[in-house]
PDB file of C-alpha atoms and ligand atoms in Angstrom:
ATOM      1  CA  UNK A 391     128.122  69.583 101.322  1.00  0.00           C
ATOM      2  CA  UNK A 392     128.067  72.245  98.285  1.00  0.00           C
ATOM      3  CA  UNK A 393     124.235  73.182  97.946  1.00  0.00           C
ATOM      4  CA  UNK A 394     122.833  72.095  94.710  1.00  0.00           C
ATOM      5  CA  UNK A 395     121.001  75.139  93.340  1.00  0.00           C
ATOM      6  CA  UNK A 396     120.204  78.998  95.413  1.00  0.00           C
ATOM      7  CA  UNK A 397     117.564  80.006  97.783  1.00  0.00           C
ATOM      8  CA  UNK A 398     115.766  82.883  98.388  1.00  0.00           C
ATOM      9  CA  UNK A 399     114.129  83.965 101.498  1.00  0.00           C
ATOM     10  CA  UNK A 400     112.259  87.056 101.753  1.00  0.00           C
ATOM     11  CA  UNK A 401     111.592  88.620 105.053  1.00  0.00           C
ATOM     12  CA  UNK A 402     108.727  90.726 105.862  1.00  0.00           C
ATOM     13  CA  UNK A 403     106.491  92.860 108.162  1.00  0.00           C
ATOM     14  CA  UNK A 404     105.773  96.472 109.196  1.00  0.00           C
ATOM     15  CA  UNK A 405     108.827  98.750 110.585  1.00  0.00           C
ATOM     16  CA  UNK A 406     110.470  97.283 113.615  1.00  0.00           C
ATOM     17  CA  UNK A 407     108.903  93.883 113.938  1.00  0.00           C
ATOM     18  CA  UNK A 408     112.126  92.313 113.855  1.00  0.00           C
ATOM     19  CA  UNK A 409     113.425  91.956 110.338  1.00  0.00           C
ATOM     20  CA  UNK A 410     116.946  92.838 110.317  1.00  0.00           C
ATOM     21  CA  UNK A 411     117.476  90.977 113.461  1.00  0.00           C
ATOM     22  CA  UNK A 412     115.887  87.967 111.839  1.00  0.00           C
ATOM     23  CA  UNK A 413     117.722  87.791 108.712  1.00  0.00           C
ATOM     24  CA  UNK A 414     121.143  88.352 110.823  1.00  0.00           C
ATOM     25  CA  UNK A 415     120.191  85.302 112.649  1.00  0.00           C
ATOM     26  CA  UNK A 416     118.806  83.474 109.247  1.00  0.00           C
ATOM     27  CA  UNK A 417     122.316  84.438 107.252  1.00  0.00           C
ATOM     28  CA  UNK A 418     124.753  83.372 110.239  1.00  0.00           C
ATOM     29  CA  UNK A 419     122.790  80.033 110.108  1.00  0.00           C
ATOM     30  CA  UNK A 420     122.880  79.520 106.444  1.00  0.00           C
ATOM     31  CA  UNK A 421     126.162  79.981 106.373  1.00  0.00           C
ATOM     32  CA  UNK A 422     126.536  76.527 107.851  1.00  0.00           C
ATOM     33  CA  UNK A 423     125.491  74.848 104.561  1.00  0.00           C
ATOM     34  CA  UNK A 424     125.903  77.190 101.698  1.00  0.00           C
ATOM     35  CA  UNK A 425     129.477  78.331 100.243  1.00  0.00           C
ATOM     36  CA  UNK A 426     127.727  81.821  99.845  1.00  0.00           C
ATOM     37  CA  UNK A 427     125.348  83.394 101.571  1.00  0.00           C
ATOM     38  CA  UNK A 428     123.783  87.223 100.470  1.00  0.00           C
ATOM     39  CA  UNK A 429     121.992  89.377 102.935  1.00  0.00           C
ATOM     40  CA  UNK A 430     120.460  92.130 100.811  1.00  0.00           C
ATOM     41  CA  UNK A 431     117.857  94.698 101.943  1.00  0.00           C
ATOM     42  CA  UNK A 432     115.339  96.510  99.715  1.00  0.00           C
ATOM     43  CA  UNK A 433     114.735  99.188  97.930  1.00  0.00           C
ATOM     44  CA  UNK A 434     118.604  99.173  97.771  1.00  0.00           C
ATOM     45  CA  UNK A 435     121.336  96.921  97.794  1.00  0.00           C
ATOM     46  CA  UNK A 436     122.550  97.853  94.194  1.00  0.00           C
ATOM     47  CA  UNK A 437     124.423 101.819  93.373  1.00  0.00           C
ATOM     48  CA  UNK A 438     121.093 102.593  92.075  1.00  0.00           C
ATOM     49  CA  UNK A 439     118.392 100.940  94.275  1.00  0.00           C
ATOM     50  CA  UNK A 440     120.639 102.840  97.117  1.00  0.00           C
ATOM     51  CA  UNK A 441     119.812 106.100  95.267  1.00  0.00           C
ATOM     52  CA  UNK A 442     116.098 105.412  95.101  1.00  0.00           C
ATOM     53  CA  UNK A 443     115.921 104.617  98.535  1.00  0.00           C
ATOM     54  CA  UNK A 444     117.449 107.367 100.143  1.00  0.00           C
ATOM     55  CA  UNK A 445     115.048 109.446  97.630  1.00  0.00           C
ATOM     56  CA  UNK A 446     111.760 106.951  98.890  1.00  0.00           C
ATOM     57  CA  UNK A 447     112.865 107.378 102.505  1.00  0.00           C
ATOM     58  CA  UNK A 448     114.109 110.703 102.951  1.00  0.00           C
ATOM     59  CA  UNK A 449     111.985 112.882 104.566  1.00  0.00           C
ATOM     60  CA  UNK A 450     112.990 115.989 102.196  1.00  0.00           C
ATOM     61  CA  UNK A 451     110.989 114.230  99.493  1.00  0.00           C
ATOM     62  CA  UNK A 452     108.030 115.344 100.782  1.00  0.00           C
ATOM     63  CA  UNK A 453     104.439 113.530  99.375  1.00  0.00           C
ATOM     64  CA  UNK A 454     104.700 111.417  96.231  1.00  0.00           C
ATOM     65  CA  UNK A 455     101.797 109.867  94.655  1.00  0.00           C
ATOM     66  CA  UNK A 456     101.332 105.704  95.891  1.00  0.00           C
ATOM     67  CA  UNK A 457     101.149 104.545  92.150  1.00  0.00           C
ATOM     68  CA  UNK A 458     104.570 106.391  91.648  1.00  0.00           C
ATOM     69  CA  UNK A 459     106.246 105.469  94.789  1.00  0.00           C
ATOM     70  CA  UNK A 460     104.838 101.807  94.171  1.00  0.00           C
ATOM     71  CA  UNK A 461     106.334 101.821  90.523  1.00  0.00           C
ATOM     72  CA  UNK A 462     109.851 103.437  92.229  1.00  0.00           C
ATOM     73  CA  UNK A 463     110.227 100.488  94.552  1.00  0.00           C
ATOM     74  CA  UNK A 464     109.329  98.120  92.002  1.00  0.00           C
ATOM     75  CA  UNK A 465     112.115  99.855  89.495  1.00  0.00           C
ATOM     76  CA  UNK A 466     114.267  99.123  92.761  1.00  0.00           C
ATOM     77  CA  UNK A 467     113.319  95.743  92.752  1.00  0.00           C
ATOM     78  CA  UNK A 468     113.960  94.882  89.244  1.00  0.00           C
ATOM     79  CA  UNK A 469     117.248  96.249  89.566  1.00  0.00           C
ATOM     80  CA  UNK A 470     118.330  94.338  92.659  1.00  0.00           C
ATOM     81  CA  UNK A 471     116.952  91.369  91.761  1.00  0.00           C
ATOM     82  CA  UNK A 472     117.975  90.810  87.803  1.00  0.00           C
ATOM     83  CA  UNK A 473     121.803  92.141  88.869  1.00  0.00           C
ATOM     84  CA  UNK A 474     122.649  90.956  92.413  1.00  0.00           C
ATOM     85  CA  UNK A 475     119.889  88.451  93.527  1.00  0.00           C
ATOM     86  CA  UNK A 476     119.018  86.140  89.900  1.00  0.00           C
ATOM     87  CA  UNK A 477     122.979  85.961  89.450  1.00  0.00           C
ATOM     88  CA  UNK A 478     124.132  84.960  93.046  1.00  0.00           C
ATOM     89  CA  UNK A 479     120.918  82.131  93.042  1.00  0.00           C
ATOM     90  CA  UNK A 480     122.683  80.959  89.350  1.00  0.00           C
ATOM     91  CA  UNK A 481     126.370  80.797  91.716  1.00  0.00           C
ATOM     92  CA  UNK A 482     124.141  78.311  93.830  1.00  0.00           C
ATOM     93  CA  UNK A 483     124.315  81.005  96.945  1.00  0.00           C
ATOM     94  CA  UNK A 484     121.479  81.469  99.384  1.00  0.00           C
ATOM     95  CA  UNK A 485     119.817  84.973  99.562  1.00  0.00           C
ATOM     96  CA  UNK A 486     118.036  86.642 102.154  1.00  0.00           C
ATOM     97  CA  UNK A 487     116.197  90.293 101.801  1.00  0.00           C
ATOM     98  CA  UNK A 488     114.719  92.076 104.181  1.00  0.00           C
ATOM     99  CA  UNK A 489     111.533  93.093 102.679  1.00  0.00           C
ATOM    100  CA  UNK A 490     110.139  92.259  98.979  1.00  0.00           C
ATOM    101  CA  UNK A 491     107.103  93.495  96.836  1.00  0.00           C
ATOM    102  CA  UNK A 492     105.062  92.169 100.170  1.00  0.00           C
ATOM    103  CA  UNK A 493     105.935  95.532 101.657  1.00  0.00           C
ATOM    104  CA  UNK A 494     105.075  97.444  98.507  1.00  0.00           C
ATOM    105  CA  UNK A 495     101.899  95.898  98.292  1.00  0.00           C
ATOM    106  CA  UNK A 496     101.229  96.577 102.278  1.00  0.00           C
ATOM    107  CA  UNK A 497     102.334  99.991 102.232  1.00  0.00           C
ATOM    108  CA  UNK A 498     101.458 101.483  98.942  1.00  0.00           C
ATOM    109  CA  UNK A 499      98.570  99.223  97.384  1.00  0.00           C
ATOM    110  CA  UNK A 500      96.751  98.813 100.975  1.00  0.00           C
ATOM    111  CA  UNK A 501      97.227 101.228 103.179  1.00  0.00           C
ATOM    112  CA  UNK A 502      97.933 104.270 101.086  1.00  0.00           C
ATOM    113  CA  UNK A 503      94.979 106.688 100.748  1.00  0.00           C
ATOM    114  CA  UNK A 504      94.257 106.597  97.702  1.00  0.00           C
ATOM    115  CA  UNK A 505      95.651 103.354  97.074  1.00  0.00           C
ATOM    116  CA  UNK A 506      98.366 102.634  94.540  1.00  0.00           C
ATOM    117  CA  UNK A 507      96.783 101.127  91.484  1.00  0.00           C
ATOM    118  CA  UNK A 508      97.161  97.113  92.008  1.00  0.00           C
ATOM    119  CA  UNK A 509      97.057  96.525  88.113  1.00  0.00           C
ATOM    120  CA  UNK A 510     100.030  98.523  87.221  1.00  0.00           C
ATOM    121  CA  UNK A 511     101.968  97.069  90.586  1.00  0.00           C
ATOM    122  CA  UNK A 512     101.183  93.277  89.664  1.00  0.00           C
ATOM    123  CA  UNK A 513     102.647  94.231  86.141  1.00  0.00           C
ATOM    124  CA  UNK A 514     105.899  95.987  87.881  1.00  0.00           C
ATOM    125  CA  UNK A 515     106.319  93.100  90.134  1.00  0.00           C
ATOM    126  CA  UNK A 516     106.218  90.594  87.106  1.00  0.00           C
ATOM    127  CA  UNK A 517     108.964  92.497  85.902  1.00  0.00           C
ATOM    128  CA  UNK A 518     111.082  92.640  88.889  1.00  0.00           C
ATOM    129  CA  UNK A 519     110.742  88.906  89.407  1.00  0.00           C
ATOM    130  CA  UNK A 520     111.104  87.952  85.754  1.00  0.00           C
ATOM    131  CA  UNK A 521     113.888  85.856  86.600  1.00  0.00           C
ATOM    132  CA  UNK A 522     114.090  84.928  90.067  1.00  0.00           C
ATOM    133  CA  UNK A 523     111.364  84.686  92.785  1.00  0.00           C
ATOM    134  CA  UNK A 524     111.816  84.278  96.589  1.00  0.00           C
ATOM    135  CA  UNK A 525     111.288  80.405  97.309  1.00  0.00           C
ATOM    136  CA  UNK A 526     109.740  81.667 100.695  1.00  0.00           C
ATOM    137  CA  UNK A 527     108.388  84.899 101.704  1.00  0.00           C
ATOM    138  CA  UNK A 528     108.424  84.666 106.123  1.00  0.00           C
ATOM    139  CA  UNK A 529     105.774  87.461 106.928  1.00  0.00           C
ATOM    140  CA  UNK A 530     106.888  88.388 110.927  1.00  0.00           C
ATOM    141  CA  UNK A 531     103.517  89.223 112.150  1.00  0.00           C
ATOM    142  CA  UNK A 532     103.468  91.485 115.325  1.00  0.00           C
ATOM    143  CA  UNK A 533     100.501  94.306 116.514  1.00  0.00           C
ATOM    144  CA  UNK A 534     101.176  97.775 114.760  1.00  0.00           C
ATOM    145  CA  UNK A 535     101.571  99.116 118.231  1.00  0.00           C
ATOM    146  CA  UNK A 536     104.473  96.216 119.538  1.00  0.00           C
ATOM    147  CA  UNK A 537     106.352  97.523 116.426  1.00  0.00           C
ATOM    148  CA  UNK A 538     106.177 100.959 116.742  1.00  0.00           C
ATOM    149  CA  UNK A 539     107.274 100.715 120.497  1.00  0.00           C
ATOM    150  CA  UNK A 540     110.297  98.386 119.644  1.00  0.00           C
ATOM    151  CA  UNK A 541     111.805 101.244 116.878  1.00  0.00           C
ATOM    152  CA  UNK A 542     111.731 103.481 120.120  1.00  0.00           C
ATOM    153  CA  UNK A 543     112.997 106.773 119.475  1.00  0.00           C
ATOM    154  CA  UNK A 544     115.329 106.744 116.838  1.00  0.00           C
ATOM    155  CA  UNK A 545     114.640 109.260 113.826  1.00  0.00           C
ATOM    156  CA  UNK A 546     111.836 108.330 111.675  1.00  0.00           C
ATOM    157  CA  UNK A 547     112.124 107.852 108.128  1.00  0.00           C
ATOM    158  CA  UNK A 548     109.492 109.060 105.546  1.00  0.00           C
ATOM    159  CA  UNK A 549     107.402 106.372 105.766  1.00  0.00           C
ATOM    160  CA  UNK A 550     107.474 105.803 109.641  1.00  0.00           C
ATOM    161  CA  UNK A 551     106.423 108.898 110.356  1.00  0.00           C
ATOM    162  CA  UNK A 552     102.940 108.011 109.047  1.00  0.00           C
ATOM    163  CA  UNK A 553     101.967 107.249 112.115  1.00  0.00           C
ATOM    164  CA  UNK A 554     100.378 104.359 113.772  1.00  0.00           C
ATOM    165  CA  UNK A 555      97.091 104.101 112.505  1.00  0.00           C
ATOM    166  CA  UNK A 556      98.999 103.904 108.766  1.00  0.00           C
ATOM    167  CA  UNK A 557     100.956 101.001 110.426  1.00  0.00           C
ATOM    168  CA  UNK A 558      98.082  99.082 111.929  1.00  0.00           C
ATOM    169  CA  UNK A 559      96.746  99.090 108.070  1.00  0.00           C
ATOM    170  CA  UNK A 560     100.073  97.913 106.618  1.00  0.00           C
ATOM    171  CA  UNK A 561     100.048  95.237 109.313  1.00  0.00           C
ATOM    172  CA  UNK A 562      96.549  94.011 108.343  1.00  0.00           C
ATOM    173  CA  UNK A 563      97.532  94.046 104.552  1.00  0.00           C
ATOM    174  CA  UNK A 564     100.079  91.757 105.265  1.00  0.00           C
ATOM    175  CA  UNK A 565      97.866  89.520 106.904  1.00  0.00           C
ATOM    176  CA  UNK A 566      95.915  89.392 103.821  1.00  0.00           C
ATOM    177  CA  UNK A 567      99.486  88.693 101.589  1.00  0.00           C
ATOM    178  CA  UNK A 568      99.833  85.394 103.955  1.00  0.00           C
ATOM    179  CA  UNK A 569      96.077  84.226 103.386  1.00  0.00           C
ATOM    180  CA  UNK A 570      96.108  81.140 101.632  1.00  0.00           C
ATOM    181  CA  UNK A 571      94.729  81.514  97.831  1.00  0.00           C
ATOM    182  CA  UNK A 572      95.852  85.234  97.803  1.00  0.00           C
ATOM    183  CA  UNK A 573      97.552  86.335  94.339  1.00  0.00           C
ATOM    184  CA  UNK A 574     101.143  86.567  96.844  1.00  0.00           C
ATOM    185  CA  UNK A 575     100.341  82.634  96.640  1.00  0.00           C
ATOM    186  CA  UNK A 576      99.336  82.864  92.723  1.00  0.00           C
ATOM    187  CA  UNK A 577     102.820  84.415  92.460  1.00  0.00           C
ATOM    188  CA  UNK A 578     104.962  82.091  94.852  1.00  0.00           C
ATOM    189  CA  UNK A 579     103.089  79.254  95.209  1.00  0.00           C
ATOM    190  CA  UNK A 580     100.979  78.457  98.174  1.00  0.00           C
ATOM    191  CA  UNK A 581     103.598  76.451 100.183  1.00  0.00           C
ATOM    192  CA  UNK A 582     106.031  79.718 100.300  1.00  0.00           C
ATOM    193  CA  UNK A 583     104.192  81.708 102.074  1.00  0.00           C
ATOM    194  CA  UNK A 584     104.739  81.531 106.006  1.00  0.00           C
ATOM    195  CA  UNK A 585     103.493  83.529 108.402  1.00  0.00           C
ATOM    196  CA  UNK A 586     105.470  83.810 111.359  1.00  0.00           C
ATOM    197  CA  UNK A 587     104.283  85.099 115.132  1.00  0.00           C
ATOM    198  CA  UNK A 588     106.874  87.849 115.851  1.00  0.00           C
ATOM    199  CA  UNK A 589     105.609  89.373 119.421  1.00  0.00           C
ATOM    200  CA  UNK A 590     107.864  86.711 121.363  1.00  0.00           C
ATOM    201  CA  UNK A 591     111.199  87.163 122.305  1.00  0.00           C
ATOM    202  CA  UNK A 592     114.149  87.442 119.555  1.00  0.00           C
ATOM    203  CA  UNK A 593     115.288  83.214 120.508  1.00  0.00           C
ATOM    204  CA  UNK A 594     111.283  82.253 119.966  1.00  0.00           C
ATOM    205  CA  UNK A 595     110.608  84.515 116.862  1.00  0.00           C
ATOM    206  CA  UNK A 596     114.300  82.789 115.237  1.00  0.00           C
ATOM    207  CA  UNK A 597     112.988  78.837 116.154  1.00  0.00           C
ATOM    208  CA  UNK A 598     109.845  79.447 114.428  1.00  0.00           C
ATOM    209  CA  UNK A 599     111.657  81.013 111.262  1.00  0.00           C
ATOM    210  CA  UNK A 600     114.426  78.530 111.350  1.00  0.00           C
ATOM    211  CA  UNK A 601     111.719  75.750 111.262  1.00  0.00           C
ATOM    212  CA  UNK A 602     109.521  77.048 108.470  1.00  0.00           C
ATOM    213  CA  UNK A 603     112.867  77.652 106.485  1.00  0.00           C
ATOM    214  CA  UNK A 604     114.617  74.519 107.262  1.00  0.00           C
ATOM    215  CA  UNK A 605     110.785  72.779 105.869  1.00  0.00           C
ATOM    216  CA  UNK A 606     110.935  74.628 102.601  1.00  0.00           C
ATOM    217  CA  UNK A 607     114.430  73.621 102.098  1.00  0.00           C
ATOM    218  CA  UNK A 608     113.577  69.819 102.175  1.00  0.00           C
ATOM    219  CA  UNK A 609     110.196  70.697 100.321  1.00  0.00           C
ATOM    220  CA  UNK A 610     112.525  72.029  97.492  1.00  0.00           C
ATOM    221  CA  UNK A 611     115.024  69.622  97.533  1.00  0.00           C
ATOM    222  CA  UNK A 612     117.930  71.653  98.601  1.00  0.00           C
ATOM    223  CA  UNK A 613     120.128  69.262 100.687  1.00  0.00           C
ATOM    224  CA  UNK A 614     120.780  71.166 104.280  1.00  0.00           C
ATOM    225  CA  UNK A 615     122.686  68.665 106.172  1.00  0.00           C
ATOM    226  CA  UNK A 616     125.220  70.412 107.998  1.00  0.00           C
ATOM    227  CA  UNK A 617     122.254  73.283 108.949  1.00  0.00           C
ATOM    228  CA  UNK A 618     121.851  72.156 112.534  1.00  0.00           C
ATOM    229  CA  UNK A 619     118.366  71.721 113.199  1.00  0.00           C
ATOM    230  CA  UNK A 620     118.707  72.257 117.550  1.00  0.00           C
TER     231      UNK A 620
HETATM  232  N1  ATP B2098     111.533  89.700 119.148  1.00  0.00           N
HETATM  233  C1  ATP B2098     111.787  90.795 119.784  1.00  0.00           C
HETATM  234  N2  ATP B2098     111.535  91.566 120.782  1.00  0.00           N
HETATM  235  C2  ATP B2098     111.908  92.610 121.269  1.00  0.00           C
HETATM  236  N3  ATP B2098     112.600  93.509 120.679  1.00  0.00           N
HETATM  237  C3  ATP B2098     112.961  93.147 119.515  1.00  0.00           C
HETATM  238  C4  ATP B2098     112.796  91.881 118.525  1.00  0.00           C
HETATM  239  N4  ATP B2098     113.519  91.590 118.029  1.00  0.00           N
HETATM  240  C5  ATP B2098     113.769  92.865 117.249  1.00  0.00           C
HETATM  241  N5  ATP B2098     113.758  93.562 118.566  1.00  0.00           N
HETATM  242  C6  ATP B2098     114.445  94.776 118.789  1.00  0.00           C
HETATM  243  O1  ATP B2098     113.498  95.722 118.084  1.00  0.00           O
HETATM  244  C7  ATP B2098     113.881  97.282 117.388  1.00  0.00           C
HETATM  245  C8  ATP B2098     113.762  96.258 115.803  1.00  0.00           C
HETATM  246  O2  ATP B2098     114.218  95.436 115.077  1.00  0.00           O
HETATM  247  P1  ATP B2098     114.890  95.275 113.903  1.00  0.00           P
HETATM  248  O3  ATP B2098     115.551  96.472 113.323  1.00  0.00           O
HETATM  249  O4  ATP B2098     115.212  93.818 113.565  1.00  0.00           O
HETATM  250  O5  ATP B2098     113.371  95.526 112.980  1.00  0.00           O
HETATM  251  P2  ATP B2098     113.222  95.596 111.758  1.00  0.00           P
HETATM  252  O6  ATP B2098     112.242  95.007 111.414  1.00  0.00           O
HETATM  253  O7  ATP B2098     114.339  95.479 110.533  1.00  0.00           O
HETATM  254  O8  ATP B2098     112.689  97.383 111.447  1.00  0.00           O
HETATM  255  P3  ATP B2098     112.668  98.367 110.344  1.00  0.00           P
HETATM  256  O9  ATP B2098     111.453  98.312 109.595  1.00  0.00           O
HETATM  257  O10 ATP B2098     112.970  99.402 111.241  1.00  0.00           O
HETATM  258  O11 ATP B2098     114.406  98.331 109.537  1.00  0.00           O
HETATM  259  C9  ATP B2098     115.376  96.834 117.704  1.00  0.00           C
HETATM  260  O12 ATP B2098     116.023  97.427 118.430  1.00  0.00           O
HETATM  261  C10 ATP B2098     115.614  95.140 117.759  1.00  0.00           C
HETATM  262  O13 ATP B2098     116.873  94.797 118.898  1.00  0.00           O
HETATM  263 MG1   MG B2099     115.584  96.866 109.379  1.00  0.00          MG
END
């Protein structure tokens, strides 16, 4: 099979919820059905967006205003979507992104105190996704304490260092993003958002994720007959 159109999945959720683990499994699986699979992470995956990533995640950056942060994350997103993701989709590639605009909403617009300006964020998100939007936003839902425990003892980046109460507010904000009728459903369409219980083993999370991805491929009419469903 050669894919008739591209397919763009974003995997999001609190630090340590399992995004990188599941993105790797998803990419390997999609390689069975797409000639090109692109694995990207936000912020980053272009030279300028990686510079913004270092700035945003380095503890040396210190405190930033939440709206400034939201706009910097959105600028990195615009750069990645415009220069890398949209052209890949036009070639018929499958794109798997670790994080997306839902992160900026949860961390900067809800969990930060004071929060980022939501109107500026929504305008910047519209700009970032002017030419491509995720076909599926998979939100990995785990209690913040479990996610923090999974991260273990590695050095924390500037945002992870904000602590477990902040992470709990972030996790709650993601649940709002997943709620039907919210603005994310307005942006992507109600069937494009999947909340996945990510508290089980990596294998059980992967089975749930794969089922939702297959369902979405079906709904969009993307052929995926060579992708194993069992
Ligand atoms: N379902 C799971 N159960 C237990 N441990 C897991 C599970 N999924 C991933 N892990 C482990 O938890 C840690 C964090 O997982 P991973 O790096 O995939 O999360 P992440 O969401 O990408 O984190 P970050 O936000 O830091 O990038 C890793 O050590 C990983 O091996
Ligand atoms: Mg990761």
